[in-house]
XYZ file of C-alpha atoms in Angstrom:
774
model
C 68.221 95.962 110.723
C 70.603 94.401 108.151
C 74.334 94.436 108.915
C 76.450 97.173 107.441
C 78.308 96.247 104.258
C 81.508 94.479 105.130
C 80.487 93.952 108.756
C 81.437 90.299 108.514
C 84.986 91.217 107.553
C 86.096 92.707 110.834
C 85.520 89.662 113.086
C 87.269 87.473 110.519
C 90.146 89.932 110.262
C 90.640 90.033 114.026
C 90.396 86.266 114.281
C 93.053 85.918 111.605
C 95.247 88.450 113.391
C 95.016 86.507 116.674
C 95.660 83.224 114.922
C 98.777 84.507 113.150
C 100.158 86.689 115.926
C 103.027 84.296 116.760
C 104.182 84.571 113.088
C 107.383 86.000 111.756
C 109.539 88.538 109.898
C 113.051 88.821 108.629
C 116.408 90.435 108.604
C 117.948 92.270 105.680
C 119.049 90.087 102.807
C 121.880 90.524 100.393
C 122.072 93.974 98.850
C 120.195 93.022 95.662
C 117.435 90.976 97.259
C 114.085 91.950 98.672
C 114.248 92.243 102.447
C 111.020 92.196 104.399
C 110.359 94.221 107.519
C 113.941 94.982 108.349
C 114.471 95.249 112.130
C 117.779 96.400 113.590
C 119.019 96.615 117.161
C 121.249 99.473 118.232
C 124.449 98.501 119.951
C 127.636 100.307 120.696
C 128.423 100.547 117.010
C 126.375 101.510 113.984
C 122.994 99.828 113.803
C 123.134 96.948 111.406
C 121.132 94.059 110.149
C 122.595 90.793 111.439
C 122.503 89.290 107.980
C 124.084 92.053 105.973
C 126.077 94.333 108.255
C 126.059 98.117 107.954
C 124.807 99.587 104.712
C 126.131 102.809 103.195
C 124.621 106.105 104.161
C 122.541 107.908 101.567
C 124.630 109.737 99.002
C 127.932 109.627 100.882
C 131.230 108.913 99.138
C 132.903 107.876 102.385
C 133.403 104.165 103.191
C 130.101 102.280 103.636
C 128.698 102.589 107.131
C 130.872 105.561 108.061
C 127.964 107.747 109.190
C 124.619 106.146 108.435
C 121.617 108.425 108.526
C 118.890 107.834 111.066
C 116.627 106.642 108.264
C 119.045 103.873 107.234
C 118.324 101.400 110.051
C 115.806 102.907 112.479
C 115.264 100.393 115.245
C 111.681 99.357 115.930
C 110.151 100.833 112.770
C 108.033 98.739 110.421
C 110.160 98.906 107.276
C 110.220 96.900 104.060
C 113.332 97.195 101.901
C 112.748 96.646 98.173
C 115.849 95.796 96.151
C 116.492 95.482 92.416
C 116.240 91.744 91.803
C 113.015 90.690 89.997
C 111.688 94.210 90.616
C 113.874 96.659 88.662
C 117.053 95.084 87.291
C 115.686 92.397 84.980
C 112.318 93.769 83.929
C 110.959 96.838 82.081
C 109.805 98.668 85.212
C 109.019 102.091 83.763
C 106.635 103.092 86.583
C 107.203 103.069 90.327
C 103.855 101.381 90.917
C 105.213 98.070 89.610
C 107.919 98.285 92.266
C 106.080 99.475 95.373
C 103.444 96.717 95.259
C 106.254 94.469 96.514
C 105.780 95.967 99.991
C 102.991 94.683 102.226
C 100.444 97.378 102.985
C 100.998 99.407 99.799
C 98.166 100.153 97.366
C 98.864 101.604 93.916
C 96.409 103.412 91.643
C 96.774 105.124 88.276
C 97.041 108.902 88.465
C 96.833 111.577 85.790
C 99.714 110.569 83.532
C 101.907 107.599 82.573
C 104.069 107.570 85.713
C 101.713 109.571 87.928
C 100.704 106.716 90.183
C 98.859 107.286 93.468
C 100.466 105.336 96.295
C 98.908 104.727 99.678
C 100.290 102.994 102.774
C 97.761 101.167 104.948
C 94.933 102.781 102.983
C 96.037 106.345 103.715
C 95.643 108.355 100.491
C 93.841 105.457 98.744
C 90.977 107.828 97.947
C 93.185 110.255 96.012
C 93.438 110.233 92.220
C 96.299 112.691 91.790
C 98.573 114.205 94.421
C 100.242 111.910 96.994
C 99.436 112.888 100.568
C 99.596 111.362 104.066
C 103.179 110.209 103.591
C 106.649 111.716 103.372
C 108.855 110.891 100.368
C 112.649 111.153 100.519
C 115.390 110.506 98.003
C 118.961 110.034 99.216
C 117.874 111.697 102.445
C 116.459 114.805 100.717
C 112.777 115.741 100.848
C 110.725 114.989 97.730
C 107.541 116.046 99.543
C 106.841 119.762 99.329
C 106.065 121.695 102.535
C 102.312 121.535 101.826
C 102.422 117.729 101.993
C 102.187 117.108 98.231
C 104.283 114.511 96.434
C 104.097 113.184 92.875
C 105.853 110.272 91.213
C 106.074 111.750 87.696
C 109.761 112.420 88.357
C 110.439 108.898 89.677
C 111.967 106.442 87.201
C 112.595 103.111 88.980
C 115.771 102.381 87.034
C 117.610 105.099 88.961
C 117.362 103.293 92.309
C 119.195 100.539 94.136
C 116.789 100.253 97.088
C 113.479 101.644 98.279
C 112.465 101.540 101.955
C 108.767 101.692 102.825
C 108.000 102.858 106.397
C 104.516 101.819 107.486
C 102.326 103.336 110.170
C 102.373 106.780 111.830
C 105.844 108.274 111.292
C 105.597 111.907 112.414
C 108.047 111.369 115.326
C 110.710 110.555 112.721
C 109.591 112.512 109.643
C 107.292 115.274 110.951
C 104.216 116.702 109.251
C 102.151 114.597 106.817
C 103.615 111.213 107.824
C 100.313 109.822 109.135
C 100.464 106.843 106.808
C 104.211 106.352 106.633
C 107.168 107.307 104.485
C 109.062 106.114 101.418
C 112.839 106.539 101.161
C 114.448 106.075 97.739
C 118.154 105.324 97.449
C 119.794 106.239 94.128
C 122.489 103.968 92.726
C 125.846 105.447 93.675
C 128.834 105.903 91.408
C 130.578 102.929 92.968
C 127.611 100.679 92.300
C 127.525 101.674 88.616
C 131.304 101.880 87.985
C 131.048 102.765 84.301
C 128.058 103.506 82.180
C 124.950 101.718 80.987
C 122.586 102.285 78.071
C 119.264 100.612 77.523
C 115.972 100.650 75.701
C 112.495 99.228 76.406
C 109.747 98.944 73.800
C 106.350 97.354 73.756
C 102.614 97.502 73.264
C 100.645 100.715 72.739
C 103.686 102.554 71.424
C 105.680 102.498 74.658
C 109.339 103.387 74.200
C 111.866 104.175 76.914
C 115.490 105.139 76.317
C 117.709 105.448 79.391
C 121.341 105.668 80.391
C 123.322 105.700 83.619
C 126.901 106.794 84.235
C 128.768 106.637 87.515
C 132.080 106.170 89.214
C 134.335 107.186 92.081
C 137.794 108.703 91.961
C 139.614 109.770 95.072
C 137.341 112.040 97.114
C 134.783 112.353 94.312
C 131.794 110.160 93.474
C 129.046 110.814 90.956
C 126.099 109.047 89.362
C 123.851 110.434 86.648
C 120.670 108.871 85.341
C 118.497 110.080 82.445
C 115.488 108.651 80.654
C 113.097 109.561 77.836
C 109.781 107.694 78.087
C 107.004 107.911 75.479
C 103.794 106.009 74.740
C 100.649 106.254 72.675
C 98.472 104.792 75.445
C 95.895 102.041 75.565
C 92.999 104.527 75.787
C 91.881 107.153 73.327
C 93.667 110.429 74.027
C 96.193 108.746 76.340
C 99.576 109.527 74.785
C 102.400 111.024 76.830
C 106.106 111.672 77.044
C 108.256 112.438 80.061
C 111.960 113.097 80.520
C 113.902 112.708 83.770
C 117.432 113.625 84.848
C 118.679 112.510 88.276
C 122.125 113.454 89.600
C 123.805 112.377 92.838
C 127.330 113.655 93.486
C 129.505 113.743 96.574
C 132.872 115.086 97.657
C 134.837 113.876 100.677
C 137.779 116.252 101.236
C 138.647 114.614 104.555
C 137.514 111.547 106.530
C 135.250 113.673 108.710
C 133.684 115.969 106.087
C 131.323 114.927 103.306
C 129.422 117.077 100.818
C 126.506 115.785 98.740
C 124.681 117.377 95.793
C 121.270 116.204 94.565
C 119.558 117.417 91.374
C 116.344 116.080 89.843
C 114.522 117.535 86.845
C 111.414 116.138 85.186
C 109.247 117.405 82.350
C 105.893 115.898 81.427
C 103.540 116.367 78.493
C 100.519 114.059 78.768
C 97.104 113.734 77.154
C 94.396 112.669 79.598
C 91.339 110.579 78.800
C 88.095 111.410 80.565
C 87.179 109.538 83.739
C 84.050 107.491 83.172
C 81.183 106.321 85.323
C 80.940 102.683 86.383
C 78.152 102.193 83.841
C 80.277 103.680 81.038
C 83.268 101.593 82.108
C 81.212 98.423 81.706
C 80.285 99.444 78.142
C 83.523 101.021 76.899
C 86.325 100.626 79.462
C 89.125 102.010 77.261
C 87.090 104.951 75.909
C 87.705 103.972 72.300
C 85.838 105.531 69.418
C 85.482 108.737 71.406
C 87.124 111.265 69.094
C 84.024 113.457 68.726
C 80.890 113.751 70.825
C 78.626 113.823 67.766
C 79.851 110.439 66.538
C 80.998 108.910 69.842
C 80.674 105.172 70.425
C 78.417 103.897 73.226
C 79.904 104.421 76.685
C 82.058 107.409 75.752
C 82.453 110.039 78.459
C 81.738 113.643 77.610
C 82.309 116.764 79.702
C 80.033 119.808 79.469
C 81.925 123.046 78.864
C 80.420 126.528 78.770
C 79.978 127.466 75.124
C 81.258 130.980 75.823
C 83.792 129.806 78.452
C 82.025 131.690 81.261
C 78.340 130.896 81.873
C 75.076 129.845 80.273
C 74.684 127.142 77.637
C 77.074 124.209 77.617
C 78.316 121.872 74.932
C 79.483 118.274 75.487
C 83.036 117.486 74.422
C 85.191 114.378 74.483
C 88.749 114.293 75.781
C 90.024 114.816 72.214
C 87.774 117.791 71.591
C 88.646 119.302 74.957
C 92.373 118.594 74.501
C 92.606 117.522 78.145
C 96.165 117.181 79.383
C 99.044 118.140 81.652
C 102.264 120.021 80.909
C 104.318 120.028 84.103
C 107.892 120.572 85.197
C 109.528 119.692 88.529
C 113.024 120.818 89.524
C 114.817 119.929 92.778
C 118.281 121.135 93.792
C 119.613 120.228 97.238
C 122.894 119.943 99.104
C 124.184 118.503 102.370
C 127.285 118.885 104.534
C 128.102 116.095 106.956
C 130.740 116.565 109.635
C 132.011 114.045 112.160
C 132.576 116.047 115.311
C 134.250 113.016 116.845
C 134.201 109.247 116.357
C 130.726 108.993 117.878
C 129.036 112.236 116.792
C 127.922 113.357 113.337
C 126.363 116.700 112.490
C 124.539 117.376 109.233
C 123.247 120.497 107.534
C 121.177 120.351 104.359
C 119.146 122.762 102.264
C 116.934 122.173 99.260
C 114.941 124.074 96.655
C 111.931 122.456 94.974
C 109.789 124.108 92.294
C 106.667 122.553 90.769
C 105.385 124.363 87.700
C 102.155 123.177 86.081
C 99.717 123.847 83.267
C 96.792 121.435 83.514
C 93.890 122.097 81.124
C 91.759 119.080 81.876
C 88.039 118.674 82.428
C 85.927 121.778 83.173
C 88.804 123.929 84.422
C 92.440 124.658 83.675
C 94.919 125.316 86.479
C 98.160 127.175 85.943
C 100.628 127.910 88.654
C 103.986 127.625 90.314
C 104.795 126.148 93.737
C 108.364 127.118 94.672
C 109.506 125.834 98.056
C 112.599 125.320 100.153
C 113.626 123.222 103.145
C 116.376 123.540 105.739
C 117.348 120.684 108.059
C 120.061 120.363 110.659
C 120.509 117.290 112.812
C 122.991 115.531 115.044
C 123.511 111.840 115.765
C 125.488 110.688 118.792
C 126.495 107.183 119.813
C 127.266 106.778 123.474
C 125.738 105.536 126.695
C 122.661 106.259 128.805
C 123.042 105.048 132.411
C 125.798 102.748 131.211
C 123.685 101.294 128.376
C 124.721 101.639 124.705
C 122.527 104.216 122.994
C 122.076 106.178 119.794
C 120.617 109.668 120.117
C 119.246 111.802 117.308
C 117.943 115.389 117.296
C 116.855 117.587 114.396
C 115.490 121.022 113.639
C 113.740 121.788 110.351
C 112.119 124.680 108.574
C 110.267 124.638 105.270
C 108.091 127.034 103.300
C 106.105 127.025 100.077
C 104.586 129.848 98.055
C 101.427 128.669 96.261
C 100.225 130.752 93.336
C 97.591 129.266 91.091
C 95.072 130.646 88.618
C 92.021 128.578 87.678
C 90.184 129.163 84.413
C 87.064 127.739 82.867
C 87.695 125.645 79.812
C 86.283 126.692 76.466
C 85.322 124.028 73.903
C 87.218 123.131 70.711
C 90.308 124.672 69.191
C 92.748 122.903 71.501
C 93.069 123.592 75.241
C 91.387 126.996 75.039
C 90.897 128.988 78.210
C 87.651 130.587 79.228
C 86.978 133.077 81.990
C 89.097 133.306 85.130
C 87.371 131.337 87.916
C 89.716 131.947 90.825
C 93.102 133.306 91.743
C 94.778 131.800 94.798
C 97.789 133.007 96.738
C 98.969 131.242 99.871
C 102.143 130.814 101.889
C 102.703 127.865 104.192
C 105.653 127.412 106.528
C 106.580 124.694 109.010
C 109.012 124.913 111.923
C 109.661 121.823 113.990
C 112.022 119.669 115.969
C 112.460 115.929 116.416
C 114.365 113.808 118.907
C 114.889 110.062 119.160
C 116.829 107.704 121.426
C 117.569 104.017 120.831
C 118.850 102.231 123.950
C 120.175 98.666 124.111
C 118.539 97.670 127.405
C 120.209 94.248 127.258
C 121.572 91.869 124.653
C 117.991 90.905 123.767
C 115.986 94.087 124.416
C 116.139 97.479 122.684
C 113.937 100.432 123.616
C 113.094 103.418 121.437
C 111.641 106.746 122.502
C 110.925 109.542 120.045
C 108.953 112.763 119.795
C 108.374 115.572 117.340
C 106.761 118.985 117.692
C 105.932 121.255 114.783
C 104.120 124.511 114.167
C 102.535 125.201 110.794
C 101.459 128.644 109.609
C 99.140 129.019 106.650
C 98.136 132.402 105.308
C 96.464 133.115 102.001
C 93.444 134.169 100.045
C 91.483 133.208 96.982
C 89.366 135.437 94.783
C 86.516 133.621 93.036
C 84.435 134.954 90.159
C 80.883 133.945 89.211
C 79.633 134.933 85.765
C 76.124 135.647 84.509
C 74.371 137.860 81.995
C 74.293 140.569 84.659
C 78.076 140.593 84.951
C 80.775 139.272 87.255
C 80.286 138.585 90.978
C 83.611 138.388 92.820
C 84.049 136.837 96.263
C 86.972 136.655 98.647
C 87.974 133.872 101.046
C 90.859 134.456 103.487
C 92.758 132.059 105.696
C 95.204 132.910 108.458
C 95.696 129.897 110.681
C 98.379 128.140 112.670
C 98.561 124.553 113.867
C 100.738 123.162 116.661
C 101.167 119.387 116.725
C 103.118 117.004 118.952
C 103.748 113.339 118.117
C 105.402 110.878 120.551
C 106.582 107.326 119.839
C 107.529 104.334 122.002
C 108.821 100.994 120.708
C 110.410 97.808 122.030
C 112.299 95.112 120.126
C 113.064 91.709 121.643
C 115.541 89.304 120.018
C 115.664 86.049 121.998
C 118.070 84.591 119.421
C 119.354 85.183 115.924
C 116.245 83.736 114.259
C 113.507 85.668 116.053
C 112.661 89.337 116.546
C 109.495 90.554 118.266
C 108.464 94.191 118.108
C 105.817 96.425 119.560
C 105.261 100.063 118.741
C 102.943 102.903 119.754
C 103.233 106.015 117.606
C 101.318 109.058 116.464
C 101.058 111.093 113.290
C 99.671 114.417 112.118
C 98.905 116.133 108.826
C 97.807 119.749 108.532
C 95.447 120.827 105.730
C 97.017 122.243 102.593
C 95.941 125.516 101.013
C 94.584 123.703 97.964
C 92.052 121.870 100.180
C 91.029 124.987 102.100
C 89.724 126.727 98.982
C 87.502 124.067 97.357
C 83.907 123.848 98.593
C 81.735 120.704 98.896
C 80.188 121.805 95.614
C 83.482 121.099 93.836
C 84.157 124.749 92.990
C 86.673 127.290 94.332
C 85.547 128.972 97.535
C 85.704 128.840 101.319
C 86.555 125.537 103.025
C 88.857 127.073 105.608
C 87.509 125.253 108.672
C 89.472 122.052 108.024
C 91.363 120.730 111.048
C 94.577 118.773 111.479
C 94.315 115.049 110.805
C 95.854 112.965 113.620
C 96.218 109.254 114.295
C 97.374 107.004 117.124
C 98.687 103.637 115.998
C 99.564 100.346 117.695
C 101.806 97.826 115.918
C 102.631 94.316 117.061
C 104.730 91.993 114.946
C 107.357 89.325 114.675
C 110.166 88.404 112.291
C 111.385 84.838 111.897
C 114.250 83.433 109.873
C 114.508 79.734 110.812
C 116.724 79.010 107.793
C 119.289 81.177 106.033
C 117.097 81.281 102.922
C 113.689 81.621 104.568
C 112.377 84.883 105.971
C 108.870 85.504 107.255
C 107.176 88.603 108.613
C 103.861 89.404 110.243
C 102.516 92.707 111.589
C 99.141 93.568 113.055
C 98.104 97.206 113.393
C 95.260 99.212 114.891
C 95.053 102.971 114.311
C 92.606 105.539 115.672
C 92.055 108.628 113.510
C 90.629 111.974 114.471
C 89.494 114.460 111.811
C 90.634 112.144 109.019
C 90.896 113.852 105.632
C 88.424 112.339 103.182
C 88.399 113.549 99.575
C 85.647 112.816 97.074
C 84.133 114.095 93.844
C 80.769 115.911 93.803
C 80.266 115.127 90.110
C 81.624 115.090 86.586
C 84.315 117.647 85.853
C 84.138 119.229 89.311
C 87.057 119.598 91.693
C 87.494 116.992 94.403
C 86.862 118.459 97.851
C 88.149 117.474 101.290
C 86.343 117.223 104.616
C 87.176 116.004 108.135
C 85.569 112.756 109.315
C 85.474 113.257 113.117
C 86.520 109.714 114.074
C 87.495 106.547 112.235
C 89.502 103.391 112.797
C 91.974 101.536 110.607
C 93.101 98.009 111.438
C 94.637 95.152 109.582
C 97.415 92.666 108.944
C 100.590 92.806 106.846
C 102.519 89.669 105.999
C 105.547 88.947 103.863
C 107.603 85.884 102.975
C 110.709 85.144 100.932
C 112.045 81.637 100.420
C 114.968 80.427 98.304
C 113.807 76.819 98.603
C 116.218 75.263 96.082
C 119.291 76.394 94.116
C 118.090 79.016 91.656
C 114.501 79.027 92.917
C 112.932 81.897 94.845
C 109.375 82.559 96.002
C 108.039 85.831 97.374
C 104.710 86.991 98.776
C 103.361 90.249 100.235
C 99.843 90.458 101.693
C 97.867 93.272 103.277
C 94.457 93.375 104.918
C 92.785 96.723 105.588
C 89.585 97.193 107.570
C 88.731 100.911 107.771
C 85.461 102.398 108.922
C 83.890 105.531 110.345
C 83.107 105.531 114.057
C 81.707 109.079 114.227
C 80.573 110.951 111.161
C 77.179 112.438 110.229
C 76.951 113.525 106.605
C 74.598 116.307 105.561
C 73.236 116.251 101.993
C 71.083 118.871 100.287
C 69.113 119.120 97.059
C 66.824 122.003 96.164
C 65.090 123.128 99.357
C 65.561 119.765 101.116
C 68.314 118.762 103.535
C 68.915 115.377 105.184
C 71.493 113.995 107.614
C 72.888 110.463 107.511
C 74.878 108.694 110.201
C 77.855 106.951 108.568
C 79.176 105.284 111.742
C 80.123 101.702 110.936
C 80.337 102.290 107.199
C 83.539 101.319 105.415
C 85.679 104.215 104.250
C 85.464 104.435 100.430
C 88.435 103.786 98.176
C 90.219 101.278 100.429
C 90.450 97.628 99.261
C 90.172 95.069 102.057
C 92.662 92.572 100.605
C 95.721 92.869 98.374
C 98.323 90.261 97.516
C 101.443 89.911 95.402
C 102.899 86.420 94.897
C 105.920 85.611 92.723
C 107.920 82.476 91.967
C 110.978 82.392 89.754
C 114.052 80.483 88.725
C 117.514 81.711 87.681
C 120.082 79.268 86.357
C 122.911 79.512 88.910
C 125.723 77.896 86.897
C 126.694 76.275 83.623
C 126.381 77.520 80.036
C 122.922 78.979 80.698
C 123.941 80.872 83.810
C 121.999 84.139 83.972
C 118.908 82.803 82.208
C 115.822 83.129 84.371
C 112.073 83.558 84.470
C 109.308 84.281 86.934
C 105.539 84.493 87.086
C 103.612 86.682 89.471
C 100.028 87.342 90.472
C 98.725 90.686 91.735
C 95.336 90.627 93.473
C 93.362 93.600 94.748
C 89.926 93.420 96.339
C 87.022 95.635 95.319
C 86.066 98.705 97.342
C 83.148 101.050 97.892
C 82.922 104.352 96.040
C 80.662 106.220 98.460
C 80.212 106.911 102.165
C 76.868 105.068 102.271
C 78.509 101.905 100.857
C 75.933 101.619 98.080
C 78.240 101.207 95.058
C 81.236 98.891 94.935
C 83.769 98.528 92.135
C 85.057 95.017 91.386
C 88.488 93.755 92.340
C 90.890 91.990 90.013
C 93.711 89.483 89.647
C 96.521 90.138 87.170
C 99.013 87.532 85.987
C 102.429 88.611 84.675
C 105.306 86.551 83.281
C 108.933 87.478 82.679
C 111.940 85.868 81.018
C 115.391 87.421 81.234
C 119.046 86.782 80.503
C 121.988 88.493 82.136
C 125.584 87.637 81.219
C 129.129 88.951 81.332
C 130.711 89.700 77.966
C 134.287 88.474 78.286
C 136.650 90.109 75.847
C 133.947 92.294 74.316
C 133.764 96.068 74.267
C 130.813 95.997 76.652
C 131.077 94.409 80.112
C 127.586 93.014 80.529
C 124.431 92.331 78.524
C 120.902 92.142 79.935
C 117.856 91.049 77.930
C 114.294 90.768 79.197
C 110.770 90.204 77.923
C 107.604 90.537 79.967
C 103.931 89.858 79.344
C 101.626 91.803 81.658
C 98.004 90.950 82.286
C 98.361 87.604 80.508
C 94.655 86.813 80.717
C 93.715 90.229 79.282
C 91.547 91.006 82.304
C 89.580 94.244 82.212
C 90.302 96.116 85.439
C 89.731 99.425 87.187
C 93.100 101.087 87.726
C 91.727 104.179 89.467
C 88.360 105.250 90.868
C 87.593 108.609 92.455
C 85.166 108.187 95.406
C 81.800 109.796 94.753
C 79.583 111.983 96.939
C 76.182 110.599 97.842
C 73.090 112.665 96.977
C 69.405 112.952 97.792
C 66.305 113.462 95.667
C 65.192 117.083 95.374
C 61.593 115.813 95.383
C 61.486 113.241 98.210
C 64.613 114.048 100.232
C 65.527 110.341 100.158
C 69.055 109.208 99.472
C 69.617 108.278 95.841
C 70.537 104.650 95.228
C 73.435 102.871 93.586
C 71.955 103.322 90.115
C 72.445 107.093 90.350
C 76.058 106.725 91.506
C 76.775 104.184 88.762
C 75.942 106.771 86.106
C 77.997 109.574 87.692
C 81.012 110.300 85.493
C 84.375 111.629 86.594
C 85.474 108.552 88.522
C 87.098 105.650 86.670
C 90.208 104.929 84.603
C 90.485 101.406 83.236
C 93.696 99.454 83.720
C 95.926 98.337 80.867
C 94.894 95.283 78.827
C 97.380 92.554 77.898
C 100.703 94.091 76.904
C 104.115 92.877 75.820
C 107.241 94.837 76.751
C 110.846 93.876 76.123
C 114.231 95.507 76.292
C 117.973 95.318 76.621
C 120.740 96.990 78.584
C 124.466 97.152 77.947
C 126.994 97.970 80.660
C 130.397 99.364 79.712
């Protein structure tokens, strides 16, 4: 029997892990540098990185370090801090994907819109092509993930942020439901960091144009920062234009040293045209879907979608993305507030509430969804610094409640005449609520050893129904699917950190995560149509992390982490065919394992090199897939097969130089390479999409303007994909099928011609811009 695809990878991966296990990591760098795998040890004072000292709490106008949140420096977690230098400040980073690839273990794919990127941590969510799941997203300590586990990055403009922390591995003990893959915490630039106002513009290939401004300052007890941007582009594919506007406000008021109030407001609007997702065969012929204005005169390789001629049933007509007017018109509004109170010098209590409403109108492919997802969250927590059995300790406890009201109507699309609606397909109403508590203790066992113990428990209630309607010449056939379920989950965590000296830190961690199914997944059948899929179970994982951080020189920081995670009932989402809805199922058992490595080295004055590498080896250990066609049914054992959508290797490497002094001070440049391995598209591992390597180059100039009206001028120019490599930016995993005649599994040639999967990545592009600070 031949080995399973990729079977040679796992022994090599484990051998590499054992060989590199004594490797290293790092402490936090200067505030505007990239810090890898930040590890902090709790002492009698606030946790702090040895290199940088305490950092300010999220969104607090009080003196830096006055009351840092538990997510600022959690001891024992696997965290990468991404700063502004060479990532945001001196380059036209209009999408968050360009930023997050700087963290080991992060995979980025194109979503359905210009800034709608799909981010996964350690391969979790790598199979998605739209909504972000299996991670929790925060901004300034406020939840950006709705209570049903959905996040989107349409509202995320990188220029608003001063730092982004990526938490890797199971994080439910710290963040609760949906943190099976990890968490991402964004930190907005505060008023003190801005201290004035800035205006800027980026422009480049394919009609991209981004205007943005930032204003911020602090006066007495008040501090405020406001960011706004207007981003537009024509797109590098036919029917790929878009525009999106974002406003992001962070304001705080400190009436007394022990009371702090914070206000957070984010609003984003999006209007985007969407090209059709092609098959692998079509991608090879016409990757950018050009010449596809009309189906009757379409160029070879154009993707068409079959829509019911009457919008309900019967005969269909093929349409292109232009003819179908596929697109998204969405709005997201978040308003949240927090009160922080220092009960005494060692105890801080917080109370925060937030409202989050996602409104959408998405007429793309065979259906059009319209709905509103209003939600709210309430969190109260307390942090206490004291002693446990005479040992310095930091204790944290939190209670949270969140709820979301999902209301969505799904219509058939009708051809021509713009985004016309056909017959109503389904009407879904569901309410989900989550009530949980979390506790965590960090104890300094000695000067070298720190122990961490955490746990969370959460109950989720999900109640709803969906009416579906099937149309024929005989009339309408309605059907009803109800769900009324509750899920109780508990997630413990144990970690140890050992610092033998100031250059080394060793860490070990055992943690768990859980993610309950969302209503949207419960009402889509394996046929890719609305219906009953209400038997989904909670996804859980148990993860082991072992790593080391090493900083032998002040300007050299290295990091290495090995992980092994065991999943039960893992959520796997795939497409049953062109234009159909992606559906989710539980894979009974699977394993994820791999390596994450990072390095940063300022090896000479002005020179800096950076690298981030991730290896993922993910496979089913127990899963039998049942496929049917006509009157035939067959079962296939997928144990040992690689999980589709997850690349085995990914690497970012960058080297740059900035003139440190003299007349040309502030002039700099860097080149970087981004590599991503290919991955399988199906559970049988029959069809694999190719990987890619992208080369980017940047030149920038940043200088003070002495005596001028403006304070500072920044100029930058960047060439992306220098070699004009044709790549796959996104690929929806495909469902395998069998022959209705023989009952045998169809081969790779059938999958290769299945549309609804692939978006091509951007070809060579040139983007430049400027920013003035006043």
